[in-house]
Coordinates of C-alpha atoms and ligand atoms in Angstrom, one line a residue:
X1 CA 10.2 -2.8 47.2
X2 CA 10.2 0.8 48.2
X3 CA 7.4 1.9 50.4
X4 CA 5.7 5.3 49.7
X5 CA 3.0 7.2 51.5
X6 CA -0.2 8.1 49.7
X7 CA 1.0 11.7 49.7
X8 CA 4.3 10.8 48.1
X9 CA 2.6 8.8 45.5
X10 CA 0.2 11.6 44.7
X11 CA 3.2 13.9 44.2
X12 CA 4.8 11.4 42.0
X13 CA 1.7 11.2 39.9
X14 CA 1.6 15.0 39.7
X15 CA 5.2 15.2 38.7
X16 CA 4.7 12.6 35.9
X17 CA 1.7 14.5 34.8
X18 CA 3.7 17.7 34.6
X19 CA 6.5 16.0 32.7
X20 CA 4.1 14.5 30.2
X21 CA 2.3 17.8 29.8
X22 CA 5.5 19.7 29.0
X23 CA 6.8 16.9 26.8
X24 CA 3.6 17.2 24.9
X25 CA 4.2 20.9 24.5
X26 CA 7.8 20.4 23.3
X27 CA 6.4 18.0 20.7
X28 CA 4.2 20.7 19.2
X29 CA 7.4 22.3 18.0
X30 CA 6.7 22.9 14.3
X31 CA 10.3 22.3 13.2
X32 CA 10.4 18.8 14.4
X33 CA 12.2 16.7 11.8
X34 CA 10.6 13.3 11.3
X35 CA 12.4 10.1 11.8
X36 CA 9.5 8.0 10.9
X37 CA 8.5 4.5 9.9
X38 CA 5.7 3.5 7.5
X39 CA 3.0 1.3 8.8
X40 CA 2.9 -0.4 5.4
X41 CA 0.7 -3.5 4.9
X42 CA -1.7 -2.5 7.7
X43 CA -4.7 -0.5 6.4
X44 CA -3.8 -1.1 2.7
X45 CA -3.0 -4.7 2.0
X46 CA 0.2 -5.7 0.2
X47 CA 0.6 -9.5 -0.1
X48 CA 4.4 -9.5 -0.3
X49 CA 4.5 -7.9 3.1
X50 CA 2.3 -10.5 4.8
X51 CA 1.6 -13.4 2.4
X52 CA -0.3 -15.4 5.1
X53 CA -3.2 -13.0 4.8
X54 CA -4.1 -14.7 1.5
X55 CA -3.7 -18.2 2.7
X56 CA -7.4 -18.9 3.3
X57 CA -8.7 -17.7 -0.1
X58 CA -10.3 -20.4 -2.2
X59 CA -8.9 -20.7 -5.7
X60 CA -6.3 -18.1 -4.8
X61 CA -4.4 -18.3 -8.0
X62 CA -7.3 -16.5 -9.7
X63 CA -7.6 -13.2 -7.9
X64 CA -8.6 -9.9 -9.5
X65 CA -5.9 -8.6 -11.7
X66 CA -4.2 -12.0 -12.3
X67 CA -2.8 -11.7 -15.8
X68 CA -3.2 -14.9 -17.8
X69 CA -1.9 -16.0 -21.2
X70 CA -3.3 -19.0 -23.1
X71 CA -1.5 -21.1 -25.7
X72 CA -3.6 -23.4 -27.8
X73 CA -2.2 -26.9 -27.7
X74 CA -3.4 -27.7 -31.2
X75 CA -2.1 -24.6 -33.1
X76 CA 0.7 -23.9 -30.6
X77 CA -0.1 -20.1 -30.6
X78 CA -1.5 -17.6 -28.1
X79 CA -5.0 -16.4 -27.7
X80 CA -5.1 -12.7 -28.6
X81 CA -7.5 -9.9 -28.6
X82 CA -7.0 -8.7 -32.1
X83 CA -6.0 -5.0 -32.2
X84 CA -5.9 -5.1 -28.4
X85 CA -9.7 -5.3 -28.2
X86 CA -12.8 -4.0 -30.0
X87 CA -13.0 -7.0 -32.3
X88 CA -12.5 -10.7 -32.5
X89 CA -10.3 -13.1 -30.5
X90 CA -7.8 -15.0 -32.5
X91 CA -5.1 -17.6 -31.8
X92 CA -2.3 -16.7 -34.1
X93 CA 0.4 -15.1 -32.0
X94 CA 3.7 -16.9 -31.4
X95 CA 4.7 -14.7 -28.4
X96 CA 2.6 -13.3 -25.6
X97 CA 2.6 -9.7 -24.6
X98 CA -0.1 -7.0 -24.1
X99 CA -2.8 -8.1 -26.6
X100 CA -2.3 -11.7 -25.6
X101 CA -2.7 -11.0 -21.8
X102 CA -6.1 -11.3 -20.1
X103 CA -6.7 -9.8 -16.7
X104 CA -9.2 -11.4 -14.4
X105 CA -12.1 -9.8 -12.7
X106 CA -13.3 -12.3 -10.1
X107 CA -17.0 -12.7 -9.8
X108 CA -16.6 -15.5 -7.3
X109 CA -14.2 -18.3 -6.8
X110 CA -15.2 -20.1 -10.0
X111 CA -16.5 -17.3 -12.3
X112 CA -14.5 -14.5 -14.0
X113 CA -14.5 -11.8 -16.5
X114 CA -11.4 -11.4 -18.8
X115 CA -10.3 -7.8 -19.4
X116 CA -8.2 -7.2 -22.5
X117 CA -5.5 -4.7 -23.4
X118 CA -7.9 -1.8 -24.4
X119 CA -10.0 -2.5 -21.2
X120 CA -12.9 -4.2 -22.8
X121 CA -14.1 -7.6 -21.8
X122 CA -14.2 -10.9 -23.6
X123 CA -17.7 -12.2 -24.4
X124 CA -19.8 -14.0 -26.9
X125 CA -20.8 -12.2 -30.0
X126 CA -24.4 -11.3 -29.5
X127 CA -24.9 -10.4 -33.2
X128 CA -23.8 -13.7 -34.6
X129 CA -24.6 -17.3 -33.6
X130 CA -23.7 -16.5 -30.0
X131 CA -20.6 -18.7 -30.2
X132 CA -17.9 -16.4 -31.6
X133 CA -15.5 -14.9 -29.2
X134 CA -15.1 -11.1 -29.2
X135 CA -13.8 -8.3 -27.0
X136 CA -16.3 -5.5 -27.5
X137 CA -18.1 -4.9 -24.2
X138 CA -17.0 -2.1 -21.9
X139 CA -19.1 -3.4 -19.0
X140 CA -19.2 -7.0 -18.2
X141 CA -22.5 -8.7 -18.0
X142 CA -24.0 -12.2 -18.4
X143 CA -22.3 -12.8 -21.7
X144 CA -18.8 -12.1 -20.3
X145 CA -18.7 -14.7 -17.5
X146 CA -16.2 -17.5 -17.9
X147 CA -15.0 -20.4 -15.8
X148 CA -11.5 -21.8 -15.9
X149 CA -11.4 -25.6 -15.5
X150 CA -8.0 -26.9 -14.5
X151 CA -6.5 -30.3 -15.3
X152 CA -6.0 -31.8 -11.9
X153 CA -2.8 -33.6 -13.0
X154 CA -1.2 -30.6 -14.6
X155 CA -2.8 -27.3 -13.5
X156 CA -1.1 -25.4 -16.3
X157 CA -3.5 -27.1 -18.7
X158 CA -7.0 -25.6 -18.7
X159 CA -10.3 -25.3 -20.5
X160 CA -12.3 -22.2 -20.5
X161 CA -16.1 -22.5 -20.2
X162 CA -18.2 -19.8 -21.8
X163 CA -21.5 -18.5 -20.5
X164 CA -23.4 -20.6 -23.1
X165 CA -22.2 -23.8 -21.2
X166 CA -19.7 -24.8 -24.0
X167 CA -15.9 -24.6 -24.0
X168 CA -13.7 -22.4 -26.1
X169 CA -12.0 -24.2 -28.9
X170 CA -9.5 -23.1 -31.5
X171 CA -10.8 -24.1 -34.8
X172 CA -8.2 -22.3 -36.8
X173 CA -5.7 -19.6 -35.9
X174 CA -8.3 -17.1 -36.9
X175 CA -11.4 -18.7 -35.5
X176 CA -12.0 -19.2 -31.8
X177 CA -15.5 -20.3 -30.8
X178 CA -17.4 -21.5 -27.7
X179 CA -19.0 -24.7 -29.0
X180 CA -16.9 -27.6 -27.6
X181 CA -18.6 -30.0 -25.3
X182 CA -15.6 -30.5 -23.1
X183 CA -14.7 -33.9 -21.6
X184 CA -12.1 -35.9 -23.3
X185 CA -8.4 -35.9 -22.4
X186 CA -5.9 -33.1 -21.9
X187 CA -3.7 -34.1 -24.8
X188 CA -2.1 -32.0 -27.5
X189 CA -4.8 -33.0 -30.0
X190 CA -7.7 -31.3 -28.2
X191 CA -8.6 -27.9 -29.6
X192 CA -10.3 -26.9 -26.2
X193 CA -7.1 -27.3 -24.2
X194 CA -4.8 -24.4 -23.5
X195 CA -1.5 -24.1 -21.7
X196 CA -2.0 -21.3 -19.2
X197 CA 0.7 -19.0 -17.9
X198 CA 0.3 -16.6 -15.0
X199 CA 2.1 -13.5 -16.2
X200 CA 1.4 -11.3 -13.2
X201 CA -0.4 -11.4 -9.9
X202 CA -1.8 -8.6 -7.8
X203 CA -2.1 -9.0 -4.0
X204 CA -3.7 -5.8 -2.8
X205 CA -6.7 -4.8 -0.8
X206 CA -9.1 -5.4 -3.7
X207 CA -7.7 -8.9 -4.2
X208 CA -7.8 -9.9 -0.5
X209 CA -11.3 -8.6 0.2
X210 CA -12.9 -9.8 -3.1
X211 CA -11.0 -13.1 -2.8
X212 CA -12.5 -14.0 0.6
X213 CA -15.8 -12.6 -0.4
X214 CA -18.4 -10.7 1.6
X215 CA -19.0 -13.4 4.1
X216 CA -15.4 -14.0 5.2
X217 CA -13.6 -10.8 4.4
X218 CA -14.9 -8.7 7.2
X219 CA -13.7 -11.0 9.9
X220 CA -10.3 -11.7 8.2
X221 CA -9.6 -8.0 7.8
X222 CA -10.6 -7.0 11.2
X223 CA -8.5 -9.7 12.7
X224 CA -5.6 -8.4 10.6
X225 CA -6.1 -4.8 11.6
X226 CA -6.3 -5.5 15.3
X227 CA -3.3 -7.8 15.5
X228 CA -0.8 -6.6 13.0
X229 CA -0.3 -3.2 14.6
X230 CA -0.9 -2.9 18.3
X231 CA -0.2 -0.4 21.1
X232 CA 3.1 -2.1 21.8
X233 CA 4.3 -1.2 18.4
X234 CA 4.0 2.5 19.3
X235 CA 5.9 1.8 22.4
X236 CA 8.6 0.2 20.3
X237 CA 8.6 3.1 17.9
X238 CA 8.9 5.7 20.5
X239 CA 11.4 3.8 22.5
X240 CA 13.8 3.4 19.6
X241 CA 14.5 6.9 18.5
X242 CA 11.6 7.3 16.0
X243 CA 9.2 10.2 16.4
X244 CA 6.5 9.7 13.7
X245 CA 4.6 7.2 11.7
X246 CA 3.4 7.4 8.1
X247 CA 0.2 5.5 7.8
X248 CA -1.0 4.5 4.3
X249 CA -4.8 4.4 4.0
X250 CA -7.2 3.6 1.3
X251 CA -9.9 5.9 -0.1
X252 CA -12.7 3.5 1.2
X253 CA -11.7 4.4 4.8
X254 CA -13.9 7.6 4.4
X255 CA -17.0 5.6 3.9
X256 CA -16.5 3.4 7.0
X257 CA -18.3 1.4 8.3
X258 CA -20.0 0.6 5.0
X259 CA -17.5 1.1 2.2
X260 CA -18.3 0.1 -1.4
X261 CA -17.8 -3.6 -2.1
X262 CA -15.6 -5.5 -1.9
X263 CA -13.9 -3.3 0.8
X264 CA -14.9 -3.9 4.3
X265 CA -15.5 -1.6 7.2
X266 CA -13.3 -1.2 10.2
X267 CA -10.1 0.4 9.0
X268 CA -11.2 3.8 10.3
X269 CA -11.5 2.4 13.8
X270 CA -8.0 1.0 13.5
X271 CA -6.8 4.4 12.5
X272 CA -8.6 6.0 15.4
X273 CA -6.7 3.6 17.7
X274 CA -3.4 4.6 16.2
X275 CA -4.2 8.2 17.1
X276 CA -5.0 7.1 20.6
X277 CA -1.8 5.2 21.0
X278 CA 0.3 8.0 19.5
X279 CA -1.1 10.5 21.8
X280 CA -2.0 9.4 25.2
X281 CA -1.4 6.6 27.6
X282 CA -2.5 6.5 31.2
X283 CA -0.6 6.1 34.4
X284 CA -2.5 4.2 37.0
X285 CA -1.6 5.2 40.5
X286 CA -2.9 2.7 43.0
X287 CA -1.7 3.7 46.4
X288 CA -3.6 1.0 48.2
X289 CA -2.0 -0.2 51.4
X290 CA 1.4 0.9 50.3
X291 CA 2.5 1.0 53.8
X292 CA 1.5 -1.9 55.9
X293 CA 2.1 0.2 59.0
X294 CA 0.2 3.3 57.9
X295 CA -3.3 3.4 59.0
X296 CA -4.2 6.3 56.7
X297 CA -3.7 4.3 53.6
X298 CA -7.0 3.9 51.8
X299 CA -7.6 2.0 48.7
X300 CA -7.8 4.5 45.8
X301 CA -6.9 4.8 42.2
X302 CA -5.8 7.8 40.2
X303 CA -5.8 7.9 36.4
X304 CA -3.5 10.4 34.9
X305 CA -3.6 11.0 31.2
X306 CA 0.0 11.0 29.9
X307 CA 1.6 11.7 26.6
X308 CA 3.2 8.3 26.7
X309 CA 4.6 7.9 23.2
X310 CA 4.3 11.3 21.7
X311 CA 4.4 9.9 18.1
X312 CA 3.4 12.1 15.2
X313 CA 1.2 10.8 12.5
X314 CA 1.4 11.4 8.8
X315 CA -1.8 10.2 7.1
X316 CA -1.0 9.1 3.6
X317 CA -3.7 8.5 0.9
X318 CA -1.9 5.5 -0.5
X319 CA -4.8 4.1 -2.6
X320 CA -7.0 6.6 -4.5
X321 CA -10.2 5.7 -6.4
X322 CA -9.3 4.2 -9.7
X323 CA -5.7 3.6 -8.7
X324 CA -3.1 6.3 -9.3
X325 CA -0.4 3.9 -10.5
X326 CA -1.9 0.5 -11.3
X327 CA 0.1 -1.2 -8.5
X328 CA -1.4 -3.4 -5.9
X329 CA -0.4 -1.0 -3.2
X330 CA -2.8 1.5 -4.6
X331 CA -5.5 -1.1 -4.5
X332 CA -5.7 -1.5 -8.3
X333 CA -8.3 -4.1 -9.3
X334 CA -6.6 -5.2 -12.4
X335 CA -3.4 -3.3 -13.0
X336 CA -5.0 -0.5 -15.0
X337 CA -4.4 3.1 -13.8
X338 CA -7.7 5.0 -13.9
X339 CA -7.4 7.7 -11.2
X340 CA -7.7 11.2 -12.7
X341 CA -9.3 10.0 -15.9
X342 CA -12.6 11.2 -14.6
X343 CA -13.2 14.2 -12.5
X344 CA -15.2 12.0 -10.1
X345 CA -12.0 10.2 -9.0
X346 CA -10.4 13.5 -8.2
X347 CA -13.4 14.9 -6.4
X348 CA -13.7 11.7 -4.4
X349 CA -10.1 11.9 -3.4
X350 CA -10.5 15.4 -2.2
X351 CA -13.5 14.4 0.0
X352 CA -11.4 11.6 1.5
X353 CA -8.8 14.2 2.5
X354 CA -11.5 16.5 3.8
X355 CA -13.0 13.8 5.8
X356 CA -9.7 12.6 7.4
X357 CA -8.4 16.0 8.2
X358 CA -11.7 17.0 9.8
X359 CA -11.6 13.9 11.9
X360 CA -8.1 14.3 13.2
X361 CA -7.4 18.0 13.0
X362 CA -7.8 18.5 16.7
X363 CA -5.4 15.7 17.6
X364 CA -2.0 17.0 18.6
X365 CA -0.6 13.9 16.9
X366 CA -1.8 14.9 13.4
X367 CA 1.4 16.2 11.9
X368 CA 0.8 15.9 8.1
X369 CA -1.6 14.8 5.5
X370 CA -0.2 13.3 2.3
X371 CA -2.6 13.9 -0.5
X372 CA -1.6 11.0 -2.7
X373 CA 1.2 8.4 -2.8
X374 CA 3.2 7.8 -5.9
X375 CA 1.1 8.9 -8.8
X376 CA 2.7 7.4 -11.9
X377 CA 3.6 9.4 -15.0
X378 CA 2.6 9.7 -17.7
X379 CA -0.9 8.2 -16.8
X380 CA -1.2 10.7 -14.0
X381 CA -0.6 13.9 -15.8
X382 CA 0.9 17.1 -14.2
X383 CA -2.4 18.8 -15.0
X384 CA -4.4 16.2 -13.0
X385 CA -2.0 16.6 -10.1
X386 CA -2.1 20.4 -10.1
X387 CA -5.8 20.3 -10.0
X388 CA -6.0 17.7 -7.3
X389 CA -3.2 18.9 -5.1
X390 CA -4.6 22.4 -5.1
X391 CA -8.1 21.2 -4.1
X392 CA -6.6 18.7 -1.6
X393 CA -4.5 21.4 0.0
X394 CA -7.6 23.6 0.4
X395 CA -9.4 20.7 2.0
X396 CA -6.7 20.3 4.6
X397 CA -6.5 24.0 5.3
X398 CA -10.3 24.1 5.8
X399 CA -9.7 22.2 9.0
X400 CA -6.1 22.8 10.0
X401 CA -3.7 25.7 9.5
X402 CA -0.9 23.7 11.1
X403 CA -0.9 20.3 9.4
X404 CA 1.7 19.9 6.8
X405 CA 0.4 19.1 3.4
X406 CA 2.6 16.5 1.7
X407 CA 2.6 16.0 -2.1
X408 CA 4.3 13.1 -3.6
X409 CA 6.4 13.6 -6.7
X410 CA 5.3 11.6 -9.7
X411 CA 7.1 8.3 -10.3
X412 CA 8.6 8.4 -13.7
X413 CA 8.6 12.2 -14.1
X414 CA 11.8 13.7 -15.3
X415 CA 11.7 17.0 -13.3
X416 CA 11.7 16.6 -9.5
X417 CA 10.8 20.2 -9.1
X418 CA 7.7 20.1 -11.3
X419 CA 5.5 20.8 -8.3
X420 CA 7.3 23.9 -7.2
X421 CA 5.1 26.3 -9.1
X422 CA 2.1 24.8 -7.4
X423 CA 3.5 25.0 -3.9
X424 CA 4.6 28.6 -4.4
X425 CA 2.5 30.7 -2.1
X426 CA 1.1 27.8 -0.2
X427 CA 2.1 27.3 3.5
X428 CA 3.6 24.3 5.1
X429 CA 3.9 22.1 2.1
X430 CA 6.2 19.2 1.7
X431 CA 7.5 17.3 -1.4
X432 CA 7.7 13.5 -0.9
X433 CA 10.4 11.6 -2.8
X434 CA 11.0 7.8 -2.5
X435 CA 14.6 6.7 -2.7
X436 CA 15.2 3.0 -3.4
X437 CA 18.4 1.5 -4.8
X438 CA 16.0 -0.9 -6.5
X439 CA 13.4 -1.0 -9.3
X440 CA 15.9 0.1 -11.9
X441 CA 18.6 -1.7 -13.9
X442 CA 21.0 1.1 -12.9
X443 CA 21.5 -0.9 -9.6
X444 CA 21.7 -4.3 -11.2
X445 CA 25.5 -4.8 -11.0
X446 CA 26.4 -2.3 -8.3
X447 CA 28.7 -3.5 -5.5
X448 CA 28.2 -2.7 -1.8
X449 CA 30.5 0.3 -2.1
X450 CA 28.9 1.6 -5.3
X451 CA 25.5 1.5 -3.6
X452 CA 26.9 3.5 -0.7
X453 CA 28.6 5.9 -3.0
X454 CA 25.4 6.4 -4.9
X455 CA 23.7 7.4 -1.6
X456 CA 26.4 9.9 -0.7
X457 CA 26.8 11.4 -4.2
X458 CA 23.7 10.9 -6.2
X459 CA 21.0 11.0 -3.6
X460 CA 22.7 14.0 -2.0
X461 CA 22.6 15.8 -5.3
X462 CA 19.0 14.8 -5.9
X463 CA 18.0 16.0 -2.4
X464 CA 19.9 19.3 -2.9
X465 CA 18.1 19.9 -6.1
X466 CA 14.7 19.9 -4.3
X467 CA 15.7 21.4 -1.0
X468 CA 15.5 25.1 -1.3
X469 CA 15.3 27.9 1.3
X470 CA 11.9 29.2 0.3
X471 CA 10.4 26.2 -1.4
X472 CA 8.5 23.3 0.0
X473 CA 10.1 21.1 2.7
X474 CA 11.5 17.8 1.6
X475 CA 10.7 14.3 2.8
X476 CA 12.2 11.0 1.9
X477 CA 8.9 9.3 2.6
X478 CA 10.1 5.8 1.7
X479 CA 13.5 4.2 1.7
X480 CA 14.8 0.8 2.8
X481 CA 18.2 -0.8 3.6
X482 CA 17.8 -3.3 0.8
X483 CA 19.5 -3.6 -2.5
X484 CA 20.3 -5.9 -5.4
X485 CA 23.6 -7.0 -3.9
X486 CA 23.7 -10.7 -3.3
X487 CA 25.4 -12.2 -0.2
X488 CA 26.0 -8.9 1.6
X489 CA 27.2 -9.1 5.2
X490 CA 25.5 -7.6 8.2
X491 CA 28.2 -5.0 8.3
X492 CA 27.5 -4.1 4.7
X493 CA 23.9 -3.6 5.5
X494 CA 24.8 -1.5 8.6
X495 CA 27.0 0.8 6.4
X496 CA 24.3 1.1 3.8
X497 CA 21.7 2.0 6.4
X498 CA 24.0 4.5 8.1
X499 CA 24.8 6.2 4.8
X500 CA 21.1 6.6 4.1
X501 CA 20.3 7.9 7.6
X502 CA 23.0 10.4 7.2
X503 CA 21.9 11.7 3.8
X504 CA 18.1 11.5 4.2
X505 CA 18.6 13.1 7.6
X506 CA 19.3 16.3 5.7
X507 CA 15.9 16.3 4.1
X508 CA 14.2 19.3 5.6
X509 CA 11.0 17.5 6.7
X510 CA 12.8 14.2 7.5
X511 CA 12.4 10.6 6.4
X512 CA 10.3 7.4 6.8
X513 CA 11.6 3.9 6.5
X514 CA 9.5 1.4 4.5
X515 CA 8.3 -0.4 6.6
X516 CA 7.8 -1.4 10.2
X517 CA 6.9 -5.1 9.7
X518 CA 7.6 -7.3 6.8
X519 CA 8.3 -11.0 6.3
X520 CA 11.3 -9.9 4.3
X521 CA 13.7 -9.0 7.1
X522 CA 15.5 -6.1 5.6
X523 CA 12.2 -4.4 4.8
X524 CA 11.2 -4.7 8.4
X525 CA 12.6 -1.8 10.5
X526 CA 11.5 -3.7 13.6
X527 CA 13.7 -6.6 12.6
X528 CA 16.5 -4.3 11.6
X529 CA 16.5 -2.6 14.9
X530 CA 16.1 -5.7 17.0
X531 CA 18.9 -7.4 15.2
X532 CA 21.3 -4.5 15.4
X533 CA 21.4 -3.6 11.7
X534 CA 20.0 -0.1 12.3
X535 CA 20.5 2.1 15.3
X536 CA 19.0 5.5 15.6
Ligands
LIG601 C1 -4.1 -12.9 -36.9 O1 -5.4 -13.0 -37.5 C2 -6.0 -11.7 -37.7 C3 -7.4 -12.0 -38.2 O2 -7.4 -12.8 -39.4 C4 -5.2 -11.0 -38.8 O3 -5.7 -9.7 -39.0 C5 -3.8 -10.8 -38.2 O4 -3.0 -10.1 -39.2 C6 -3.2 -12.1 -37.8 N1 -1.9 -11.9 -37.2 C7 -0.8 -12.7 -37.3 C8 0.4 -12.3 -36.6 O5 -0.9 -13.6 -38.1
LIG602 C1 -20.6 -17.7 -9.2 O1 -21.3 -16.8 -10.0 C2 -22.0 -17.3 -11.1 C3 -22.6 -16.2 -11.9 O2 -23.3 -15.3 -11.1 C4 -23.1 -18.3 -10.5 O3 -23.8 -18.8 -11.5 C5 -22.4 -19.3 -9.7 O4 -23.3 -20.1 -9.0 C6 -21.5 -18.7 -8.6 N1 -20.7 -19.7 -7.9 C7 -20.5 -19.7 -6.6 C8 -19.7 -20.8 -6.1 O5 -21.0 -18.9 -5.9
LIG603 C1 -3.4 -3.5 54.4 O1 -2.4 -4.1 55.1 C2 -2.8 -4.6 56.4 C3 -1.6 -5.1 57.1 O2 -0.7 -5.9 56.4 C4 -3.8 -5.7 56.2 O3 -4.2 -6.2 57.4 C5 -5.0 -5.2 55.4 O4 -5.9 -6.2 55.1 C6 -4.6 -4.5 54.1 N1 -5.7 -3.8 53.5 C7 -5.9 -3.9 52.2 C8 -7.1 -3.0 51.7 O5 -5.4 -4.6 51.4
LIG604 C1 26.0 9.4 -9.9 O1 26.6 10.7 -9.9 C2 27.8 10.7 -10.5 C3 28.5 12.0 -10.3 O2 27.6 13.0 -10.8 C4 27.6 10.3 -12.0 O3 28.9 10.3 -12.7 C5 27.0 9.0 -12.1 O4 26.6 8.7 -13.5 C6 25.7 8.9 -11.3 N1 25.3 7.5 -11.2 C7 24.1 7.1 -11.7 C8 23.8 5.7 -11.6 O5 23.3 7.9 -12.1

């Protein structure tokens, strides 16, 4: 081991300090193109990214948003909210789709509300004998609470217990009442028995927190936040050619430490930590007794702040109040998309942006604020977005003249330049587009080469269409080296990733891989880098 004098060590520390200082200044360069990775599944839960997070939930088949269909064993037809809601429940449909699907609101592990197609809730008819099933209530109360009792031998067979203590039974195809005593067997002759199908599940932040409930959720979530992404991840990111992270957050982060139920506090602290890791590390210089022969050596310690990783942060409002797309990754409770339907959801979103920008504006790591992830057309209208994006932009500019303001294009909109009139005259704006060779039947039968050609030809064309010299910058804020191809080789994946890096590298703001960690290997950039699939 080399032996240094105290003086030499001090100079070394000083040198490192200077290096870190100037490195920091270089990083302030406004034209930095991001090569980023998303920290998906961290502060906004997505069950498919980390399924184990849901393992400890009691009765975890029945989470908020689970979509259920019930076929009566006696008449052989599905329960249905006639007209999609607003009137009676019948059992006369041979196939199940929207009107025959009931989405759960979980009260606790045994008690649920059933939300129907037109957003009303099933309950007992208060005007009649109190036993007829109707879907008329807009706000669930005591008359809308049901239990689902499973047959322990065949969990697809269930009975549904109404709030009057009796079970639902199908008397005729047009008459469903809550007046069966229960008991008895699970055979095809029992009018209170239904075959249940789970048509859809949601595994987002609402499901995980409400699933564990107020006693367990805080501990589970804090454990997840503090172990899933740690300082070492920033070391890995900075050490592998990436220069930024896009961090999805949920609207409840702004009311930390006491967000509205069922959300739990603590995600803000986790985000604070990310800013610390992105920005500074420390060098400890401990020149104690470095030279056994030197008598001047005194035990001492120097702490030098050091821009260790220099990673830029893009904060991304991924989950807005009411849900801007109905997906679990926007923390939808039940699959309905209700953001923008009231002015309150828009105002609340603006104040989240205001809050977050104010908090981090002074950090040299804050690079951009993304106002909203993946609003879905037609539910999220262009009018809603124009109103919100304008107000969100102003909220960012109130605190920062340098942070980029990222606006996500609408999923399902036909014109990728529809936000251009809005960005006209605004400064440092970015359009975010997400390019997956997935989620569309266009890709169903594509070969490896066709997928790669699609990147070179079609994605290039799409990117060219939105990348203009005087318009907003362009950002491929989500992409992944995954496709529908079955049995592709490692080399196929390498070529696919390389093509995307090349094309998305031409986006004027840069790109971000989805995501850093994922149990599905190809969706984990960490795994892809460590296993030699992707090299930056
Ligand atoms: C089901 O029953 C309702 C109520 O009687 C009726 O209006 C509807 O037409 C029926 N639908 C079918 C498909 O039989
Ligand atoms: C669930 O909620 C219902 C309705 O509030 C209540 O009657 C029941 O005791 C609760 N069950 C549990 C296990 O907390
Ligand atoms: C420094 O090294 C000398 C010589 O090896 C030893 O005697 C002394 O205890 C050490 N002092 C400290 C502070 O470790
Ligand atoms: C990709 O672009 C080519 C050339 O413009 C076009 O012929 C083809 O239909 C596009 N493919 C898809 C799947 O849209």
